[in-house]
Coordinates of C-alpha atoms and ligand atoms in Angstrom, one line a residue:
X1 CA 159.1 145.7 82.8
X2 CA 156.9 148.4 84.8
X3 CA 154.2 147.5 86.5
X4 CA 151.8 149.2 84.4
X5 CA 152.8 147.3 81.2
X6 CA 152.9 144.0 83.1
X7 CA 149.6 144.8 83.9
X8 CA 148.4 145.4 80.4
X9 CA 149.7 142.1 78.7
X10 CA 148.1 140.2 81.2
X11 CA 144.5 142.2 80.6
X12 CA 145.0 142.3 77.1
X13 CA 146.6 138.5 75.8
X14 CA 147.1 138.2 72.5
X15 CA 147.2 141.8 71.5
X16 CA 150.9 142.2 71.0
X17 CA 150.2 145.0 68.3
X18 CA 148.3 146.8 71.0
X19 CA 151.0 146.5 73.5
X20 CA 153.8 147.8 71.5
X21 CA 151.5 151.0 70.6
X22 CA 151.1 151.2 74.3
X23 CA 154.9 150.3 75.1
X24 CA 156.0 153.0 72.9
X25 CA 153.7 155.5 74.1
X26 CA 154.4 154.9 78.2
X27 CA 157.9 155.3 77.3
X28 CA 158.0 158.5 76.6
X29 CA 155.5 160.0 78.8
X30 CA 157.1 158.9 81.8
X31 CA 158.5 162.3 82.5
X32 CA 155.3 163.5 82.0
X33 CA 153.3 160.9 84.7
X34 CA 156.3 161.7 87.1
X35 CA 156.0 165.3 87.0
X36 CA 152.1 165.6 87.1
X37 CA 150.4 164.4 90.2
X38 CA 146.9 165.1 88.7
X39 CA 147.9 162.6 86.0
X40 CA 148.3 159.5 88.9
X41 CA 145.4 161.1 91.1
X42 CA 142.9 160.6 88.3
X43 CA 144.7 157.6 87.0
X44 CA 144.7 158.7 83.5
X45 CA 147.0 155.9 82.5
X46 CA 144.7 153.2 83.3
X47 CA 141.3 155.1 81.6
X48 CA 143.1 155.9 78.2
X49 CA 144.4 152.3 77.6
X50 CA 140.5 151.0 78.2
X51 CA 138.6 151.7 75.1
X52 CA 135.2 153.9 75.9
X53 CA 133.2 150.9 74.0
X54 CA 134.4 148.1 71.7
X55 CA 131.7 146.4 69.7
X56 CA 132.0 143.5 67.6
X57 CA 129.2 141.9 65.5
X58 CA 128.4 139.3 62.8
X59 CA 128.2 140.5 59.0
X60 CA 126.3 137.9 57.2
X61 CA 126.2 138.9 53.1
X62 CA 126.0 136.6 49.9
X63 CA 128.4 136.1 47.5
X64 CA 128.0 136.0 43.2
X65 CA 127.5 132.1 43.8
X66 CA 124.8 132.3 46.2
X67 CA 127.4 131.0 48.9
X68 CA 126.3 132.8 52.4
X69 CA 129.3 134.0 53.6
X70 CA 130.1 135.6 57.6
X71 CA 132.6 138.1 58.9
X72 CA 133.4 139.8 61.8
X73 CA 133.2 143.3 62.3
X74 CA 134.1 145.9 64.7
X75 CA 134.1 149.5 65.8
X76 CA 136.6 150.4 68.8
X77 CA 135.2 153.9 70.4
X78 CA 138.3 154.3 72.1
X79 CA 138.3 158.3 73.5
X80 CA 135.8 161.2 73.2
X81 CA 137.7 163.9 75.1
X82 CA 138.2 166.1 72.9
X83 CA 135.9 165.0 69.9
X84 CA 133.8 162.9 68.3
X85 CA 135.2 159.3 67.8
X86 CA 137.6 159.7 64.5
X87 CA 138.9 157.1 62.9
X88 CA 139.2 154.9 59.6
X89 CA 137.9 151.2 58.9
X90 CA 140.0 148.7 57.6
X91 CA 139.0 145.6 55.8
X92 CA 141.7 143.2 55.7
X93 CA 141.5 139.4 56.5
X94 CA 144.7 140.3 59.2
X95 CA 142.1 142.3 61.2
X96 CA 141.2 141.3 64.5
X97 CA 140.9 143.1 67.8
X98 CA 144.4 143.3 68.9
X99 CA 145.1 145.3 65.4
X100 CA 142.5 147.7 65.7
X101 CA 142.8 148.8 69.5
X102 CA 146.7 149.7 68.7
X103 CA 145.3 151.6 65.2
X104 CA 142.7 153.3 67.7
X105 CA 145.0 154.0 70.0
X106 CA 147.6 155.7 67.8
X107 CA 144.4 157.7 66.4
X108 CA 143.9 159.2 70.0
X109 CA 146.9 161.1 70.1
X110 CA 147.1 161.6 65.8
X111 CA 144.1 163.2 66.3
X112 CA 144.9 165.3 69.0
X113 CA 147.9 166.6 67.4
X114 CA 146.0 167.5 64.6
X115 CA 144.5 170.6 66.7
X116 CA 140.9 169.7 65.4
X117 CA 138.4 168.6 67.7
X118 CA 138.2 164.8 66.5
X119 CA 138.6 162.0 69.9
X120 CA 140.1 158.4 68.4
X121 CA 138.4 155.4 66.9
X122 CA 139.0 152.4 64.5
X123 CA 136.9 149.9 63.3
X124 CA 137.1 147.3 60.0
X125 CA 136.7 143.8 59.3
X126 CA 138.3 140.3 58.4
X127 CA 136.7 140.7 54.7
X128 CA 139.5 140.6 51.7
X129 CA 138.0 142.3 49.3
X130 CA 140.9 141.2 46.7
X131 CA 139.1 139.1 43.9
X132 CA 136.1 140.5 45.0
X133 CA 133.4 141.6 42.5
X134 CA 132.2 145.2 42.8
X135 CA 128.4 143.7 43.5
X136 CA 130.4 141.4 46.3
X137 CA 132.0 144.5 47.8
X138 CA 129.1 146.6 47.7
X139 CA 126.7 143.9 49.5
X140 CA 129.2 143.4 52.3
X141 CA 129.5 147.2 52.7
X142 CA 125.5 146.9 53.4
X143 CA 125.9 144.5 55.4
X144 CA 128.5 146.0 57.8
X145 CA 126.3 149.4 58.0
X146 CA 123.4 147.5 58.6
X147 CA 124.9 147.3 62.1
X148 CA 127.3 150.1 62.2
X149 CA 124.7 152.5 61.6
X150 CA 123.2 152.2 65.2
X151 CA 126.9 153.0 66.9
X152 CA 127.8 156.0 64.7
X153 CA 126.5 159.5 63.6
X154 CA 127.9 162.7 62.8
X155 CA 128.7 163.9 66.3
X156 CA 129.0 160.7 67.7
X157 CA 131.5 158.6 65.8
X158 CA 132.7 159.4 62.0
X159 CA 134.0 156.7 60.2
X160 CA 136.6 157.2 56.9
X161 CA 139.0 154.3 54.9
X162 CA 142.1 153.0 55.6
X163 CA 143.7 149.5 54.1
X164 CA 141.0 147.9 51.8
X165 CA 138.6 150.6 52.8
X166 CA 138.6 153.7 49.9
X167 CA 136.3 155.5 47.7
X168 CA 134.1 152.9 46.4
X169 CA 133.6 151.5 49.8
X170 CA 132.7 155.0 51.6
X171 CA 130.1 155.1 49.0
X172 CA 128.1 151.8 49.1
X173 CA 128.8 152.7 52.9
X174 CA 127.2 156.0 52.8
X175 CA 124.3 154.9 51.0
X176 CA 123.1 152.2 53.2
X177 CA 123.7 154.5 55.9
X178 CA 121.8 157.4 54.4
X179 CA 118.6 154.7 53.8
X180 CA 119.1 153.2 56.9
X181 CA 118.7 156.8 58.5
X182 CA 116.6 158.9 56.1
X183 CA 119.3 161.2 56.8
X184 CA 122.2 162.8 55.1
X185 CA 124.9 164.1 57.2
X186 CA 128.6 163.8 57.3
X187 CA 128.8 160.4 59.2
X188 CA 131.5 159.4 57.0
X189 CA 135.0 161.1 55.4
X190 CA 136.2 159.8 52.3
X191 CA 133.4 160.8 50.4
X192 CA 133.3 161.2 46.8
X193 CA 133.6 164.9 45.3
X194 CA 129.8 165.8 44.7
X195 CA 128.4 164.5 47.4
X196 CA 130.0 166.0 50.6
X197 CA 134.0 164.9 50.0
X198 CA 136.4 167.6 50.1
X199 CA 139.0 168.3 47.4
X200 CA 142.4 166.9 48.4
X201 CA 141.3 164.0 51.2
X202 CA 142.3 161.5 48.7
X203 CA 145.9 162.7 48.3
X204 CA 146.0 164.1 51.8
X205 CA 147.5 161.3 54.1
X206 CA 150.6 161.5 51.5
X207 CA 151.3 165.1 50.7
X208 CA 151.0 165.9 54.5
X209 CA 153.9 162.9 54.9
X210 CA 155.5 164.5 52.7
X211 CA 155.4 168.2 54.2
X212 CA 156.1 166.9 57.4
X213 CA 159.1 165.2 56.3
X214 CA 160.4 168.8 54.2
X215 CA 159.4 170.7 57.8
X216 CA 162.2 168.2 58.6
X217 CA 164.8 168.6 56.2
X218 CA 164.3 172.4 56.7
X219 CA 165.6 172.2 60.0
X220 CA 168.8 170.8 58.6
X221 CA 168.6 173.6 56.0
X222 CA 168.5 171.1 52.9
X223 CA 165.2 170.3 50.2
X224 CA 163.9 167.3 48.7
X225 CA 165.6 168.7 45.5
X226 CA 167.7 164.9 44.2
X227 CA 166.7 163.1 47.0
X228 CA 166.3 159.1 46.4
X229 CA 163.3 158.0 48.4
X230 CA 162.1 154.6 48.9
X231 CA 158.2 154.2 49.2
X232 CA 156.8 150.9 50.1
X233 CA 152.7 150.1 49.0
X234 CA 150.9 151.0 45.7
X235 CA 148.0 152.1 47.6
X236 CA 146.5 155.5 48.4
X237 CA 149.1 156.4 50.9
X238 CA 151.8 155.6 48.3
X239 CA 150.5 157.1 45.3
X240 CA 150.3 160.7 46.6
X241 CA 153.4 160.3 48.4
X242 CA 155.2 159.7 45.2
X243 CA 153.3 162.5 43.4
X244 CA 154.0 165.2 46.0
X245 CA 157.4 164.0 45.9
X246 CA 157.7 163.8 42.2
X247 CA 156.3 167.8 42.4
X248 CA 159.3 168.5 44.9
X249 CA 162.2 167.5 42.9
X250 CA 162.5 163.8 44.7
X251 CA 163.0 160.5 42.5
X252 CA 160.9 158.1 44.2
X253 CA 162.7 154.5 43.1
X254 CA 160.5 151.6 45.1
X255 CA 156.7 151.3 45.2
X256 CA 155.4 147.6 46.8
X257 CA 152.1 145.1 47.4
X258 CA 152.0 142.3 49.5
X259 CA 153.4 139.8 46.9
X260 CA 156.7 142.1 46.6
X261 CA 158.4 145.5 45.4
X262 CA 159.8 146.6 42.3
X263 CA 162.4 148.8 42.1
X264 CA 163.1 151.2 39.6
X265 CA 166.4 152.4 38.6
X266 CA 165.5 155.4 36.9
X267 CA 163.0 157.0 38.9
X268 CA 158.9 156.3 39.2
X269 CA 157.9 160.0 37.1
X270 CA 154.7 161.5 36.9
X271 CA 153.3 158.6 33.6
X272 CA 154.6 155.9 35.5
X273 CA 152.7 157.1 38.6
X274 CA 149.5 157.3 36.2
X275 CA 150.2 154.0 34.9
X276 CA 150.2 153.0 39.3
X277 CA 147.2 154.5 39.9
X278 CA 145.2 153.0 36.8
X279 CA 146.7 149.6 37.6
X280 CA 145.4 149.7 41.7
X281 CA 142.6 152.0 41.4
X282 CA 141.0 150.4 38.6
X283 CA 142.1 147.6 37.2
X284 CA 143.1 146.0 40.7
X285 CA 146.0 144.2 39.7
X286 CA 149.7 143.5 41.3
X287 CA 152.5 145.6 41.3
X288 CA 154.8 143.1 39.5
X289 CA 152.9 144.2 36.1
X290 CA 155.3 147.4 36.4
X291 CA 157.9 145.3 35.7
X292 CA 156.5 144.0 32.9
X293 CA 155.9 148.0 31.7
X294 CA 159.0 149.8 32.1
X295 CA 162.3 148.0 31.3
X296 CA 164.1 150.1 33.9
X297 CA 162.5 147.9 36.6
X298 CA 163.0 145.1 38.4
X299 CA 160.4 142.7 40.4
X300 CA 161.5 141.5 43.7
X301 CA 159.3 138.7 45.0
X302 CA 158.3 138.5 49.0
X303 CA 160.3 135.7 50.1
X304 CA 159.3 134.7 53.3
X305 CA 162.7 133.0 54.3
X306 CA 164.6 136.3 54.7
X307 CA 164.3 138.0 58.0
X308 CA 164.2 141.2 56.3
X309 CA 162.4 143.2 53.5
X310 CA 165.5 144.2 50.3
X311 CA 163.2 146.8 49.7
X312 CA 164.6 149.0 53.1
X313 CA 168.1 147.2 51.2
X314 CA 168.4 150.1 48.4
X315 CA 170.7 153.3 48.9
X316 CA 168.6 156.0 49.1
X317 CA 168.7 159.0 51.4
X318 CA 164.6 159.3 52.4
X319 CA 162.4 156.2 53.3
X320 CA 158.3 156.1 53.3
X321 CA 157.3 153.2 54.4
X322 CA 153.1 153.1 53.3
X323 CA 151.9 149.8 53.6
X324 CA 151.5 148.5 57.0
X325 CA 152.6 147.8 60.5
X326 CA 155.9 146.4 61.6
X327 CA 157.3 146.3 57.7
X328 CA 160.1 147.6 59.5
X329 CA 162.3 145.5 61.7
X330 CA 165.6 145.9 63.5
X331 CA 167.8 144.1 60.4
X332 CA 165.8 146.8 57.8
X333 CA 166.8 149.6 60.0
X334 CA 169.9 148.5 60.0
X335 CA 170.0 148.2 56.3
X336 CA 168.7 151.8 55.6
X337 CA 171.0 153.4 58.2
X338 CA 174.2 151.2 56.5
X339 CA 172.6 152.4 53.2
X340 CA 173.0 156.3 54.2
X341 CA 169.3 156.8 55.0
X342 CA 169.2 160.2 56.4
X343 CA 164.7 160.6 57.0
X344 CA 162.7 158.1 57.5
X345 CA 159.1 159.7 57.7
X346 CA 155.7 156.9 58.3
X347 CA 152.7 157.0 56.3
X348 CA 151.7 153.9 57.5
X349 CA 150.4 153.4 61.2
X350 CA 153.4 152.1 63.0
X351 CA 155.8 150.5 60.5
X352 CA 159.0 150.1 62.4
X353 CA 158.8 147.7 65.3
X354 CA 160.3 148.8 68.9
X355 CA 163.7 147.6 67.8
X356 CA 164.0 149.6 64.7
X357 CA 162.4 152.4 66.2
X358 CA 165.5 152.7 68.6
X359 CA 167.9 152.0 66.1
X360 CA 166.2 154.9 64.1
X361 CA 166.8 157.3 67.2
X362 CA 170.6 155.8 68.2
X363 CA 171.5 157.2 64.7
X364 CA 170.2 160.7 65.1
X365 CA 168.3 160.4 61.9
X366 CA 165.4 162.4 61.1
X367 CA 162.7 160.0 62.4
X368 CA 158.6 160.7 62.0
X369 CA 156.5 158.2 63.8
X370 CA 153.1 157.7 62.1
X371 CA 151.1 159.1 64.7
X372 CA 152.8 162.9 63.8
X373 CA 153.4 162.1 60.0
X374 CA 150.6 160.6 58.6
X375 CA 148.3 163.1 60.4
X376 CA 147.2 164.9 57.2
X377 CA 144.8 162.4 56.4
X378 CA 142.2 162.1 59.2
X379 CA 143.1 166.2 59.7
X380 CA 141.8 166.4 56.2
X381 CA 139.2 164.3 57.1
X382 CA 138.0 167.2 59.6
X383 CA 138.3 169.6 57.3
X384 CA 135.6 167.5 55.6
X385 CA 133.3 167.0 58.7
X386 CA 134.0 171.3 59.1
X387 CA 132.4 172.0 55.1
X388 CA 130.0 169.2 55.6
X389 CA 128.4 171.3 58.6
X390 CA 129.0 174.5 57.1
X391 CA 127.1 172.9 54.0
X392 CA 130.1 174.5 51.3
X393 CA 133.1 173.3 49.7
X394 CA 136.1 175.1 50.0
X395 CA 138.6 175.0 47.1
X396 CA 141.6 172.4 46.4
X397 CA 143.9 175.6 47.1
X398 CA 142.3 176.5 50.5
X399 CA 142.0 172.2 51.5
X400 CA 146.1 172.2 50.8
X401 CA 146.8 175.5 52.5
X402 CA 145.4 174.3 55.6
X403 CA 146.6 170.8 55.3
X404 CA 150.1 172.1 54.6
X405 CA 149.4 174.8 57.8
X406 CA 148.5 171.8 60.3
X407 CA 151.3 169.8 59.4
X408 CA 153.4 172.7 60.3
X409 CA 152.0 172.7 63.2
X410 CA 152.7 169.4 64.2
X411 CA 155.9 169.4 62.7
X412 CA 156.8 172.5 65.7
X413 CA 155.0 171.5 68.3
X414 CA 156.5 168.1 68.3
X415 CA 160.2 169.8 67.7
X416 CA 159.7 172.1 70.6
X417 CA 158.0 169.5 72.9
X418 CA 160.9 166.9 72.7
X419 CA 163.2 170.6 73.3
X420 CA 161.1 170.9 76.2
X421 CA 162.1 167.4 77.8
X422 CA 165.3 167.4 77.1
X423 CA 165.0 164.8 73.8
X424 CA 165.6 167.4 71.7
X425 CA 164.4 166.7 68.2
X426 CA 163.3 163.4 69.2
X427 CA 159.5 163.6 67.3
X428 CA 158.6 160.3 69.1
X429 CA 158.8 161.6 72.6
X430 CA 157.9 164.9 71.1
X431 CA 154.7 163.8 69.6
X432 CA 153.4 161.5 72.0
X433 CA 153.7 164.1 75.0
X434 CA 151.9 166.5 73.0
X435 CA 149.1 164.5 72.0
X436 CA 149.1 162.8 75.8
X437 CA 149.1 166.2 77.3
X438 CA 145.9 167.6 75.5
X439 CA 143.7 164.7 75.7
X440 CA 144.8 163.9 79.3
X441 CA 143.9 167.5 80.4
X442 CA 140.5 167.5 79.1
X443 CA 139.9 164.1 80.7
X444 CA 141.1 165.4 84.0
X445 CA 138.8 168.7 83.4
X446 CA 135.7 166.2 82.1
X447 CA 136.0 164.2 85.7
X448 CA 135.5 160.7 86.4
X449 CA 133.1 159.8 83.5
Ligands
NDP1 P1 145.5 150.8 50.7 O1 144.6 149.6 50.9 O2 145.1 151.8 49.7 O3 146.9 150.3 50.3 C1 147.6 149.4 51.1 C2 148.9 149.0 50.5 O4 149.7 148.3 51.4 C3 148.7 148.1 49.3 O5 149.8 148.2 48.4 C4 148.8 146.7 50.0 O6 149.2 145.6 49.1 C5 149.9 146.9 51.0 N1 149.7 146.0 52.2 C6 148.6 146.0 53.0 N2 148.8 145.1 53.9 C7 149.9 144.5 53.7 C8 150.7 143.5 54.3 N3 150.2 142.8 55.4 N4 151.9 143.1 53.8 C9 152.4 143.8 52.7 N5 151.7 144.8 52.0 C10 150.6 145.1 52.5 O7 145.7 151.4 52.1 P2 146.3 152.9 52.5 O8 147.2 153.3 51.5 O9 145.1 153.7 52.9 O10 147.0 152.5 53.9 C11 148.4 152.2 54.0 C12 148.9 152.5 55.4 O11 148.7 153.9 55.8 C13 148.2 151.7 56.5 O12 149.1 151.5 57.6 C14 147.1 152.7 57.0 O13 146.7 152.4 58.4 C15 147.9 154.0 56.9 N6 147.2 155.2 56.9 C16 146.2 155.5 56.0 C17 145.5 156.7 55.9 C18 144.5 157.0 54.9 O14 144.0 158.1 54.9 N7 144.2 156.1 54.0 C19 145.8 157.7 56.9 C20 146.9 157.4 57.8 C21 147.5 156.2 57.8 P3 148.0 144.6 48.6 O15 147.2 145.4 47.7 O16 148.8 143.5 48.0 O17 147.3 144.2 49.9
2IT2 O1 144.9 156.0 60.2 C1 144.3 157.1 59.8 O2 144.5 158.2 60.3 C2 143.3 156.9 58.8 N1 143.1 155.8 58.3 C3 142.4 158.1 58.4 C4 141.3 158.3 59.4 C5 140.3 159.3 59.0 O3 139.3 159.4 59.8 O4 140.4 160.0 58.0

C-alpha cells in the first residue's frame, strides 16, 4: 500500500467507507499526480482528503410520548473551490462520520463533473425516521436547523435530501430555517413546487441514471428497447429510474427495501410503479406488500447468512443498483457478469465495493460509478439554486433538456478522459480525473488557503 493511503487509515481509524472512496479515487489519478509537478508542489493530495470544516452537534427533540430523545448531527464542508458547499443530508441510524466524509467526498468531484459551480458537502443524522409520526419528523427537522442554520446559507453551503431525507423533510427544514433567519433564499434544494423547487428535481437523480446509462449503450450502437434491468430500492432514486426506463422501452423486473426485494416476472409497468410510489411516498410501508398485489411476483426476504444479495442473482442485461453503499460485493458481481449483465450504471453513492468494482472493469462491461451517473440529481439541484436567484421557474421541458444536456456532458468527458490515459472507456478512471483535474486547478490557482 502507498504511502499516502497508509497515511490516511492511520489519520482517519474507523472510517473504512471513507477510505475506499479515497482508495478508489488515488487509484486512478496516479497518472495524473505523476505527470503534474504543481499537483505535489501544492500537495493537493493531502488538502482535498481534509474536509474544510466538519461540525457535529447534539439535536435534542421530544417525541409523541413526551420521551426527550438525542441525536447526533453533522455537516461535513468538505471543498469550496469551485462553489458553494453542495451536498444532501441523510438521516439514517447507519450515519456516522466515516459515512458522510466518503458521501462528501464523492460529492467533490460529482459536482465538479456537473460543470455547475457547486464545491462538495454532506451532512445528516443517526435519526430513523421509519415509524416516525409526521409531528415526530417535523420536530426533529427543527431541531437539526436550529443549529444548522448558523453553518449554512445560500452562498455558503446548500443543503438537499438523500436517504431518509425528501420532500416533507426539506420543508419542515426550510421553514425553521426561514424563521430562524427572517429570510427566504434558496438555502436548501429539494423544495416543494410553489415555493422555490424546480420541476423535475424529484425525478432527476433517476432519469439522469438513466440517460447516462443510454449515452452508454449508444456507444455500442444498441437502445434500451427489451432490455431486462434490475433496480434495487423503492425509494426516490428507484422510482424514477424505473419510470424513465419504463418510457424507454426497458422492463424493469426487481425493485428492493432493506427487509428484501421482490422480483417480478412480468415486468414492473407504469400502474405497478403508481402502486410503488403510493406505497413509499405515502403510506410508508414495505416493499413485500407488492407481493401481496401482483400475483406475477415474488418476495425474497434479506437473509443475512448469504454472503450475497439473489437480487444481483437474476438474468438480466442492465443493473441499477439505488439503495446504498457496498450492496454490491465481489460474489454479486460475479453473479451479474455469469448472468450476462452487459451495464451496470450507479444511482446509489458507491454500491459496488473495491472488489466488485474490478470485477466490473476485468469484464469490459459498461460500468458507471455513482460519482458520474447519479450526477443528475445535485446538477438539478443547481439548476434550482440558478431559478431561485434569478427569482423564475423555468419549465419541466427546459429542467429535462438541460438535465439530459449535462449528463451528456459527463457521459463524453468522462469517455474521452479515460481515451486520454490510455483506459479507454474506463468511466472510473475517466470520471475521477476529470473531476480531480478541475477542482485541483482552482485550488492550485486559489493558493494556500
Ligand atoms: P430514499 O430514502 O428515498 O430510498 C432509499 C432506499 O434504499 C429505500 O428503499 C431503502 O429501504 C433502501 N435502503 C437504504 N438503506 C439501506 C440499507 N442499509 N440496506 C438496504 N436497503 C437500504 O433514498 P434515495 O433514493 O434518495 O437514495 C438512494 C441512494 O441514492 C443513496 O445511496 C443516495 O446517497 C443516492 N443518491 C441520491 C440522490 C438524490 O437526489 N436523492 C442523488 C444521488 C445519489 P428502507 O426504506 O427499508 O430503508
Ligand atoms: O448524493 C447526492 O448527489 C445527493 N444526495 C443530492 C445532493 C444535492 O445537493 O442535490
Amino acid at each position: 500500500m502507498s504511502d499516502f493511503l497508509q497515511a490516511l487509515k492511520a489519520k482517519n481509524p474507523g472510517e473504512p467507507e471513507f477510505i475506499q472512496a479515497v482508495t478508489e479515487l488515488y487509484e486512478s489519478i496516479i497518472p495524473v499526480l505523476d505527470k503534474n509537478t504543481a499537483l505535489r508542489k501544492h500537495n493537493i493530495l493531502d488538502r482535498i482528503v481534509e474536509p474544510e470544516r466538519l461540525v457535529t452537534f447534539r439535536v435534542t427533540w421530544t417525541d409523541d410520548q413526551g420521551k426527550v430523545q438525542v441525536n447526533r448531527g453533522y455537516r461535513i464542508q468538505m471543498n469550496s473551490a469551485i462553489g458553494p458547499y453542495k451536498g444532501g443530508l441523510r438521516f439514517h441510524p447507519s450515519v456516522n462520520q466515516g459515512i458522510l466524509k466518503f458521501l462528501a467526498f464523492e460529492q467533490i468531484f460529482k459536482n465538479a463533473l456537473t460543470g455547475l459551480p457547486m464545491g462538495g458537502g454532506k451532512g445528516g443524522s443517526d435519526f430513523d425516521p421509519k415509524g416516525k409520526s409526521d409531528a415526530e419528523v417535523m420536530r426533529f427537522c427543527q431541531a437539526f436547523m436550529a443549529e444548522l442554520y448558523r453553518h449554512i446559507g445560500p452562498d455558503t453551503d446548500v443543503p438537499a435530501g438523500d436517504i431518509g431525507v425528501g420532500g416533507r423533510e426539506i420543508g419542515y427544514l426550510f421553514g425553521m430555517y426561514k424563521k430562524l433567519r427572517n429570510e427566504w433564499t434558496g438555502v436548501l434544494t429539494g423544495k416543494g413546487l410553489g415555493w422555490g423547487g424546480s420541476l423535475i428535481r424529484p425525478e432527476a437523480t433517476g432519469y439522469g441514471n438513466v440517460f447516462f446509462a443510454e449515452n452508454m449503450l449508444e456507444t455500442v450502437g444498441q437502445t434500451f428497447k427489451g432490455k431486462r434491468c434490475l433496480v434495487s430500492g423503492s425509494g426516490n432514486v428507484a422510482q424514477y429510474t424505473i419510470e424513465k426506463l419504463l418510457q424507454l422501452g426497458a422492463t424493469p423486473v426487481t425493485a428492493s427495501d432493506s427487509s428484501g426485494y421482490i422480483y417480478d416476472e412480468k415486468g414492473i409497468d407504469t400502474k405497478k410503479l403508481e402502486f410503488i410510489m403510493d406505497l413509499k411516498n405515502n403510506r410508508r410501508g414495505r416493499i413485500a406488500e407488492y407481493a401481496d398485489a401482483f400475483a406475477s411476483a415474488v418476495f425474497v426476504p434479506v437473509d443475512a447468512k448469504l454472503d450475497y444479495n439473489p437480487l444481483w442473482n437474476h438474468k438480466a442485461d442492465c443493473a441499477f443498483p439505488s439503495a446504498t453503499q457496498n450492496e454490491i460485493n465481489g460474489k454479486d458481481a460475479q453473479n451479474l457478469i455469469n448472468n450476462g449483465i452487459q451495464l451496470v450504471s450507479e444511482g446509489a453513492n458507491m454500491p459496488s465495493d473495491l472488489e466488485a468494482v474490478n470485477i466490473f472493469l476485468s469484464n469490459n462491461i459498461l460500468y458507471a460509478p455513482g460519482k458520474a451517473s447519479n450526477a443528475g440529481g445535485v446538477a438539478t439541484s443547481g439548476l434550482e439554486m440558478s431559478q431561485n436567484s434569478l427569482r423564475l421557474y423555468w419549465t419541466s421541458e427546459e429542467v429535462e433538456a438541460r438535465l439530459k444536456a449535462i449528463m451528456r456532458n459527463i457521459h463524453a468527458e468522462a469517455l474521452a478522459t479515460s481515451k486520454k490515459y490510455g483506459h479507454e472507456r474506463n468511466y472510473v478512471v475517466g470520471a475521477n480525473i476529470a473531476g480531480f483535474e478541475k477542482v485541483a486547478n482552482a485550488m492550485i490557482a486559489q493558493g494556500v488557503v
